[in-house]
mmCIF file of C-alpha atoms in Angstrom:
data_model
loop_
_atom_site.group_PDB
_atom_site.id
_atom_site.type_symbol
_atom_site.label_atom_id
_atom_site.label_comp_id
_atom_site.label_asym_id
_atom_site.label_seq_id
_atom_site.Cartn_x
_atom_site.Cartn_y
_atom_site.Cartn_z
ATOM 1 C CA UNK L 1 128.499 42.194 118.673
ATOM 2 C CA UNK L 2 130.936 39.321 119.309
ATOM 3 C CA UNK L 3 130.422 39.240 123.127
ATOM 4 C CA UNK L 4 133.278 36.761 123.718
ATOM 5 C CA UNK L 5 136.487 38.533 122.680
ATOM 6 C CA UNK L 6 139.431 36.819 124.418
ATOM 7 C CA UNK L 7 142.881 35.421 123.529
ATOM 8 C CA UNK L 8 141.469 31.920 123.009
ATOM 9 C CA UNK L 9 139.336 33.266 120.157
ATOM 10 C CA UNK L 10 142.121 35.123 118.337
ATOM 11 C CA UNK L 11 143.871 32.909 115.777
ATOM 12 C CA UNK L 12 146.847 33.665 113.536
ATOM 13 C CA UNK L 13 146.931 32.692 109.877
ATOM 14 C CA UNK L 14 150.068 31.505 108.081
ATOM 15 C CA UNK L 15 151.144 35.132 107.465
ATOM 16 C CA UNK L 16 150.718 36.051 111.137
ATOM 17 C CA UNK L 17 147.558 38.152 110.707
ATOM 18 C CA UNK L 18 145.080 37.907 113.573
ATOM 19 C CA UNK L 19 141.516 36.699 113.047
ATOM 20 C CA UNK L 20 138.579 36.852 115.444
ATOM 21 C CA UNK L 21 136.817 33.479 115.747
ATOM 22 C CA UNK L 22 134.010 31.703 117.629
ATOM 23 C CA UNK L 23 130.808 33.638 116.985
ATOM 24 C CA UNK L 24 128.707 31.077 118.815
ATOM 25 C CA UNK L 25 127.131 33.662 121.148
ATOM 26 C CA UNK L 26 127.510 36.696 118.883
ATOM 27 C CA UNK L 27 124.376 38.752 118.322
ATOM 28 C CA UNK L 28 123.166 41.408 115.899
ATOM 29 C CA UNK L 29 122.301 44.695 117.591
ATOM 30 C CA UNK L 30 120.340 47.208 115.519
ATOM 31 C CA UNK L 31 120.051 50.926 116.199
ATOM 32 C CA UNK L 32 118.361 51.538 119.522
ATOM 33 C CA UNK L 33 118.509 47.900 120.617
ATOM 34 C CA UNK L 34 120.333 46.607 123.702
ATOM 35 C CA UNK L 35 121.327 43.114 124.811
ATOM 36 C CA UNK L 36 120.522 41.899 128.321
ATOM 37 C CA UNK L 37 121.688 38.260 128.516
ATOM 38 C CA UNK L 38 124.533 37.213 130.810
ATOM 39 C CA UNK L 39 126.898 35.990 128.094
ATOM 40 C CA UNK L 40 130.635 35.691 127.561
ATOM 41 C CA UNK L 41 133.665 34.573 129.565
ATOM 42 C CA UNK L 42 133.609 36.221 132.991
ATOM 43 C CA UNK L 43 137.212 37.514 133.165
ATOM 44 C CA UNK L 44 136.648 39.366 129.867
ATOM 45 C CA UNK L 45 133.031 40.492 130.366
ATOM 46 C CA UNK L 46 132.322 44.213 130.730
ATOM 47 C CA UNK L 47 130.849 45.591 133.994
ATOM 48 C CA UNK L 48 127.577 46.618 132.339
ATOM 49 C CA UNK L 49 126.824 42.981 131.464
ATOM 50 C CA UNK L 50 126.813 42.081 135.163
ATOM 51 C CA UNK L 51 124.893 45.233 136.096
ATOM 52 C CA UNK L 52 122.254 44.474 133.483
ATOM 53 C CA UNK L 53 121.867 40.903 134.729
ATOM 54 C CA UNK L 54 121.416 41.993 138.344
ATOM 55 C CA UNK L 55 119.297 45.101 137.972
ATOM 56 C CA UNK L 56 117.609 44.529 134.631
ATOM 57 C CA UNK L 57 118.693 47.990 133.557
ATOM 58 C CA UNK L 58 119.165 49.412 130.089
ATOM 59 C CA UNK L 59 121.308 46.511 128.868
ATOM 60 C CA UNK L 60 124.531 46.770 126.895
ATOM 61 C CA UNK L 61 125.840 47.211 123.367
ATOM 62 C CA UNK L 62 129.037 47.203 121.301
ATOM 63 C CA UNK L 63 131.077 48.802 124.088
ATOM 64 C CA UNK L 64 131.421 45.388 125.769
ATOM 65 C CA UNK L 65 133.679 44.096 122.976
ATOM 66 C CA UNK L 66 136.033 47.049 123.390
ATOM 67 C CA UNK L 67 136.262 46.375 127.127
ATOM 68 C CA UNK L 68 137.234 42.780 126.311
ATOM 69 C CA UNK L 69 139.878 44.090 123.919
ATOM 70 C CA UNK L 70 141.324 46.199 126.733
ATOM 71 C CA UNK L 71 141.429 43.222 129.108
ATOM 72 C CA UNK L 72 143.131 41.123 126.459
ATOM 73 C CA UNK L 73 145.664 43.833 125.601
ATOM 74 C CA UNK L 74 146.555 44.277 129.277
ATOM 75 C CA UNK L 75 146.936 40.514 129.684
ATOM 76 C CA UNK L 76 149.211 40.135 126.676
ATOM 77 C CA UNK L 77 151.386 43.012 127.852
ATOM 78 C CA UNK L 78 151.708 42.003 131.489
ATOM 79 C CA UNK L 79 151.068 38.257 131.616
ATOM 80 C CA UNK L 80 147.972 38.445 133.795
ATOM 81 C CA UNK L 81 144.605 40.167 133.711
ATOM 82 C CA UNK L 82 143.904 43.521 135.438
ATOM 83 C CA UNK L 83 141.128 42.015 137.576
ATOM 84 C CA UNK L 84 141.330 38.733 139.500
ATOM 85 C CA UNK L 85 138.119 37.241 138.112
ATOM 86 C CA UNK L 86 137.285 33.566 137.632
ATOM 87 C CA UNK L 87 134.296 31.644 136.329
ATOM 88 C CA UNK L 88 133.091 30.739 139.837
ATOM 89 C CA UNK L 89 132.941 34.341 141.097
ATOM 90 C CA UNK L 90 129.344 35.386 141.963
ATOM 91 C CA UNK L 91 127.950 38.173 139.812
ATOM 92 C CA UNK L 92 127.231 40.277 142.911
ATOM 93 C CA UNK L 93 130.888 40.212 143.944
ATOM 94 C CA UNK L 94 131.993 41.257 140.451
ATOM 95 C CA UNK L 95 129.703 44.284 140.443
ATOM 96 C CA UNK L 96 131.268 45.364 143.734
ATOM 97 C CA UNK L 97 134.778 44.626 142.468
ATOM 98 C CA UNK L 98 134.492 47.030 139.536
ATOM 99 C CA UNK L 99 133.410 49.819 141.872
ATOM 100 C CA UNK L 100 136.168 49.287 144.447
ATOM 101 C CA UNK L 101 139.268 47.929 142.645
ATOM 102 C CA UNK L 102 141.464 50.146 140.474
ATOM 103 C CA UNK L 103 143.544 48.791 137.611
ATOM 104 C CA UNK L 104 147.300 48.897 138.275
ATOM 105 C CA UNK L 105 149.429 49.873 135.277
ATOM 106 C CA UNK L 106 153.104 49.022 134.904
ATOM 107 C CA UNK L 107 155.528 51.904 135.361
ATOM 108 C CA UNK L 108 157.475 50.497 132.405
ATOM 109 C CA UNK L 109 154.640 51.272 129.989
ATOM 110 C CA UNK L 110 154.572 54.527 128.073
ATOM 111 C CA UNK L 111 152.108 57.233 129.044
ATOM 112 C CA UNK L 112 150.433 56.837 125.657
ATOM 113 C CA UNK L 113 149.981 53.088 126.153
ATOM 114 C CA UNK L 114 148.504 53.571 129.624
ATOM 115 C CA UNK L 115 146.204 56.257 128.257
ATOM 116 C CA UNK L 116 144.874 53.885 125.611
ATOM 117 C CA UNK L 117 144.312 51.088 128.113
ATOM 118 C CA UNK L 118 142.536 53.458 130.501
ATOM 119 C CA UNK L 119 140.094 54.461 127.772
ATOM 120 C CA UNK L 120 139.395 50.820 126.897
ATOM 121 C CA UNK L 121 139.019 49.829 130.558
ATOM 122 C CA UNK L 122 136.709 52.664 131.567
ATOM 123 C CA UNK L 123 133.926 51.170 133.691
ATOM 124 C CA UNK L 124 131.343 53.623 132.368
ATOM 125 C CA UNK L 125 130.625 52.506 128.776
ATOM 126 C CA UNK L 126 129.600 56.038 127.773
ATOM 127 C CA UNK L 127 133.191 57.221 128.341
ATOM 128 C CA UNK L 128 134.911 54.143 126.905
ATOM 129 C CA UNK L 129 136.656 53.877 123.552
ATOM 130 C CA UNK L 130 134.094 51.972 121.500
ATOM 131 C CA UNK L 131 134.829 52.429 117.810
ATOM 132 C CA UNK L 132 137.710 52.412 115.347
ATOM 133 C CA UNK L 133 137.717 56.210 115.142
ATOM 134 C CA UNK L 134 138.492 56.393 118.863
ATOM 135 C CA UNK L 135 141.429 54.013 118.419
ATOM 136 C CA UNK L 136 142.742 55.950 115.420
ATOM 137 C CA UNK L 137 142.714 59.134 117.495
ATOM 138 C CA UNK L 138 144.812 57.537 120.250
ATOM 139 C CA UNK L 139 148.301 58.998 120.688
ATOM 140 C CA UNK L 140 149.751 55.519 121.146
ATOM 141 C CA UNK L 141 148.522 54.459 117.698
ATOM 142 C CA UNK L 142 149.300 57.719 115.907
ATOM 143 C CA UNK L 143 151.973 56.073 113.765
ATOM 144 C CA UNK L 144 149.721 53.315 112.447
ATOM 145 C CA UNK L 145 148.816 53.465 108.751
ATOM 146 C CA UNK L 146 145.308 52.085 109.040
ATOM 147 C CA UNK L 147 144.760 51.570 105.315
ATOM 148 C CA UNK L 148 147.738 49.206 105.248
ATOM 149 C CA UNK L 149 146.445 47.384 108.322
ATOM 150 C CA UNK L 150 143.043 46.840 106.694
ATOM 151 C CA UNK L 151 144.693 45.553 103.520
ATOM 152 C CA UNK L 152 147.050 43.261 105.488
ATOM 153 C CA UNK L 153 150.128 45.022 104.125
ATOM 154 C CA UNK L 154 151.704 45.457 107.571
ATOM 155 C CA UNK L 155 154.258 42.772 108.417
ATOM 156 C CA UNK L 156 153.192 41.037 111.675
ATOM 157 C CA UNK L 157 155.798 40.833 114.434
ATOM 158 C CA UNK L 158 155.313 37.064 114.653
ATOM 159 C CA UNK L 159 154.801 34.756 111.669
ATOM 160 C CA UNK L 160 154.087 31.103 112.528
ATOM 161 C CA UNK L 161 156.119 28.453 110.728
ATOM 162 C CA UNK L 162 153.365 26.128 109.544
ATOM 163 C CA UNK L 163 155.858 23.506 108.345
ATOM 164 C CA UNK L 164 157.564 23.190 111.750
ATOM 165 C CA UNK L 165 155.670 21.750 114.751
ATOM 166 C CA UNK L 166 157.875 23.524 117.294
ATOM 167 C CA UNK L 167 157.108 27.294 117.054
ATOM 168 C CA UNK L 168 153.332 26.977 117.468
ATOM 169 C CA UNK L 169 153.567 25.103 120.804
ATOM 170 C CA UNK L 170 156.308 27.536 121.784
ATOM 171 C CA UNK L 171 153.894 30.400 121.321
ATOM 172 C CA UNK L 172 151.211 28.477 123.202
ATOM 173 C CA UNK L 173 153.515 27.859 126.152
ATOM 174 C CA UNK L 174 154.651 31.448 126.334
ATOM 175 C CA UNK L 175 151.137 32.901 126.254
ATOM 176 C CA UNK L 176 149.649 30.355 128.645
ATOM 177 C CA UNK L 177 152.480 30.002 131.114
ATOM 178 C CA UNK L 178 154.360 33.284 130.855
ATOM 179 C CA UNK L 179 157.613 31.557 129.851
ATOM 180 C CA UNK L 180 160.370 33.219 127.851
ATOM 181 C CA UNK L 181 160.564 32.393 124.155
ATOM 182 C CA UNK L 182 163.833 30.505 124.591
ATOM 183 C CA UNK L 183 162.519 28.454 127.499
ATOM 184 C CA UNK L 184 159.277 27.632 125.721
ATOM 185 C CA UNK L 185 161.011 26.558 122.531
ATOM 186 C CA UNK L 186 163.460 24.391 124.473
ATOM 187 C CA UNK L 187 160.593 22.561 126.156
ATOM 188 C CA UNK L 188 158.917 22.028 122.798
ATOM 189 C CA UNK L 189 162.167 20.703 121.369
ATOM 190 C CA UNK L 190 162.343 18.165 124.188
ATOM 191 C CA UNK L 191 158.906 16.915 123.252
ATOM 192 C CA UNK L 192 159.626 16.637 119.541
ATOM 193 C CA UNK L 193 163.154 15.173 119.698
ATOM 194 C CA UNK L 194 163.200 11.392 119.916
ATOM 195 C CA UNK L 195 165.772 9.522 117.829
ATOM 196 C CA UNK L 196 165.571 12.290 115.247
ATOM 197 C CA UNK L 197 161.879 11.656 114.586
ATOM 198 C CA UNK L 198 158.600 13.080 115.836
ATOM 199 C CA UNK L 199 156.889 10.554 118.127
ATOM 200 C CA UNK L 200 154.248 12.872 119.555
ATOM 201 C CA UNK L 201 152.167 15.901 118.722
ATOM 202 C CA UNK L 202 153.636 18.702 120.888
ATOM 203 C CA UNK L 203 150.479 20.789 120.548
ATOM 204 C CA UNK L 204 148.363 17.959 121.912
ATOM 205 C CA UNK L 205 150.773 17.287 124.763
ATOM 206 C CA UNK L 206 150.845 20.944 125.827
ATOM 207 C CA UNK L 207 147.082 21.387 125.540
ATOM 208 C CA UNK L 208 146.720 18.323 127.757
ATOM 209 C CA UNK L 209 148.905 19.957 130.399
ATOM 210 C CA UNK L 210 146.508 22.922 130.327
ATOM 211 C CA UNK L 211 143.170 21.117 130.201
ATOM 212 C CA UNK L 212 143.715 17.999 132.311
ATOM 213 C CA UNK L 213 143.686 18.316 136.085
ATOM 214 C CA UNK L 214 146.079 15.331 136.374
ATOM 215 C CA UNK L 215 147.839 15.178 132.988
ATOM 216 C CA UNK L 216 150.655 12.889 134.075
ATOM 217 C CA UNK L 217 148.158 10.404 135.472
ATOM 218 C CA UNK L 218 146.238 10.474 132.183
ATOM 219 C CA UNK L 219 149.443 10.126 130.194
ATOM 220 C CA UNK L 220 150.595 7.098 132.174
ATOM 221 C CA UNK L 221 147.294 5.313 131.535
ATOM 222 C CA UNK L 222 147.414 6.056 127.817
ATOM 223 C CA UNK L 223 151.040 5.028 127.497
ATOM 224 C CA UNK L 224 150.315 1.801 129.340
ATOM 225 C CA UNK L 225 147.497 1.032 126.909
ATOM 226 C CA UNK L 226 149.648 1.798 123.886
ATOM 227 C CA UNK L 227 152.460 -0.301 125.266
ATOM 228 C CA UNK L 228 150.263 -3.394 125.426
ATOM 229 C CA UNK L 229 149.617 -3.090 121.692
ATOM 230 C CA UNK L 230 153.264 -2.790 120.786
ATOM 231 C CA UNK L 231 155.092 -6.032 120.030
ATOM 232 C CA UNK L 232 158.428 -4.368 120.552
ATOM 233 C CA UNK L 233 158.010 -3.714 124.284
ATOM 234 C CA UNK L 234 161.594 -2.760 125.047
ATOM 235 C CA UNK L 235 161.731 -0.097 122.344
ATOM 236 C CA UNK L 236 158.301 1.235 123.258
ATOM 237 C CA UNK L 237 159.168 1.431 126.959
ATOM 238 C CA UNK L 238 162.341 3.370 126.227
ATOM 239 C CA UNK L 239 160.508 5.968 124.155
ATOM 240 C CA UNK L 240 157.653 6.206 126.643
ATOM 241 C CA UNK L 241 160.085 6.742 129.505
ATOM 242 C CA UNK L 242 161.749 9.537 127.564
ATOM 243 C CA UNK L 243 158.423 11.194 126.844
ATOM 244 C CA UNK L 244 157.409 10.869 130.485
ATOM 245 C CA UNK L 245 160.629 12.613 131.540
ATOM 246 C CA UNK L 246 159.797 15.470 129.163
ATOM 247 C CA UNK L 247 156.309 15.845 130.590
ATOM 248 C CA UNK L 248 157.606 15.807 134.150
ATOM 249 C CA UNK L 249 160.157 18.487 133.231
ATOM 250 C CA UNK L 250 157.368 20.659 131.869
ATOM 251 C CA UNK L 251 155.254 20.104 134.970
ATOM 252 C CA UNK L 252 158.086 21.392 137.165
ATOM 253 C CA UNK L 253 158.437 24.616 135.152
ATOM 254 C CA UNK L 254 154.840 25.119 134.099
ATOM 255 C CA UNK L 255 153.194 28.088 135.798
ATOM 256 C CA UNK L 256 149.460 27.613 136.331
ATOM 257 C CA UNK L 257 147.622 30.198 134.247
ATOM 258 C CA UNK L 258 143.906 30.039 135.046
ATOM 259 C CA UNK L 259 141.789 31.479 132.275
ATOM 260 C CA UNK L 260 138.403 30.286 133.456
#
């Protein structure tokens, strides 16, 4: 049981195939056993995890990973999660939330897609899709050739260009900030274009915008330190100013996407 299925822990290889990572809190559940610990990332944790923590009930099992898959699928389709949950929400409030708030599905989604999401996001784990056979029986996935999926013979819709630093940050921006592909790639191009050469790591710059509470303040301090070590101050200042303009442009367009 992985326990912490979320977009941050899904990585793509060079062919575009998805891989589940970070088994730091994963646990082995044998027949008849149940887990009881409060573990995972709150926005992706299944209701029974919170119930078990509060009431000390029967615990939980593999169904929690399928709930997390449903949350992640909804988020990737719509740009935000079905429940407004953050890391600082008390467990008591989350238990109440699952019993009072209904998931809203987009009218643009097919009936088959909504049906699949409903089965993954069923609060009662006994009625939730919780195995591959359930997924294979879904009308939305009826056209999938599962043997080819298992053998990685299905061409992924997105294949990262490992030799180009631009597409990966473009994907990062789009998933984190909800930007269009064109907009995200343009912002990445701004970061990587400086006199025809790469003077920064776009991935690092964009991760900093996500992780730092005051990224521009941090960037100014680091640039000031680097500038003092550069004998060619005029050239360094020009490039630093250009980079600062790029970061400020991103800050203006960057939509805060809280995944705590």
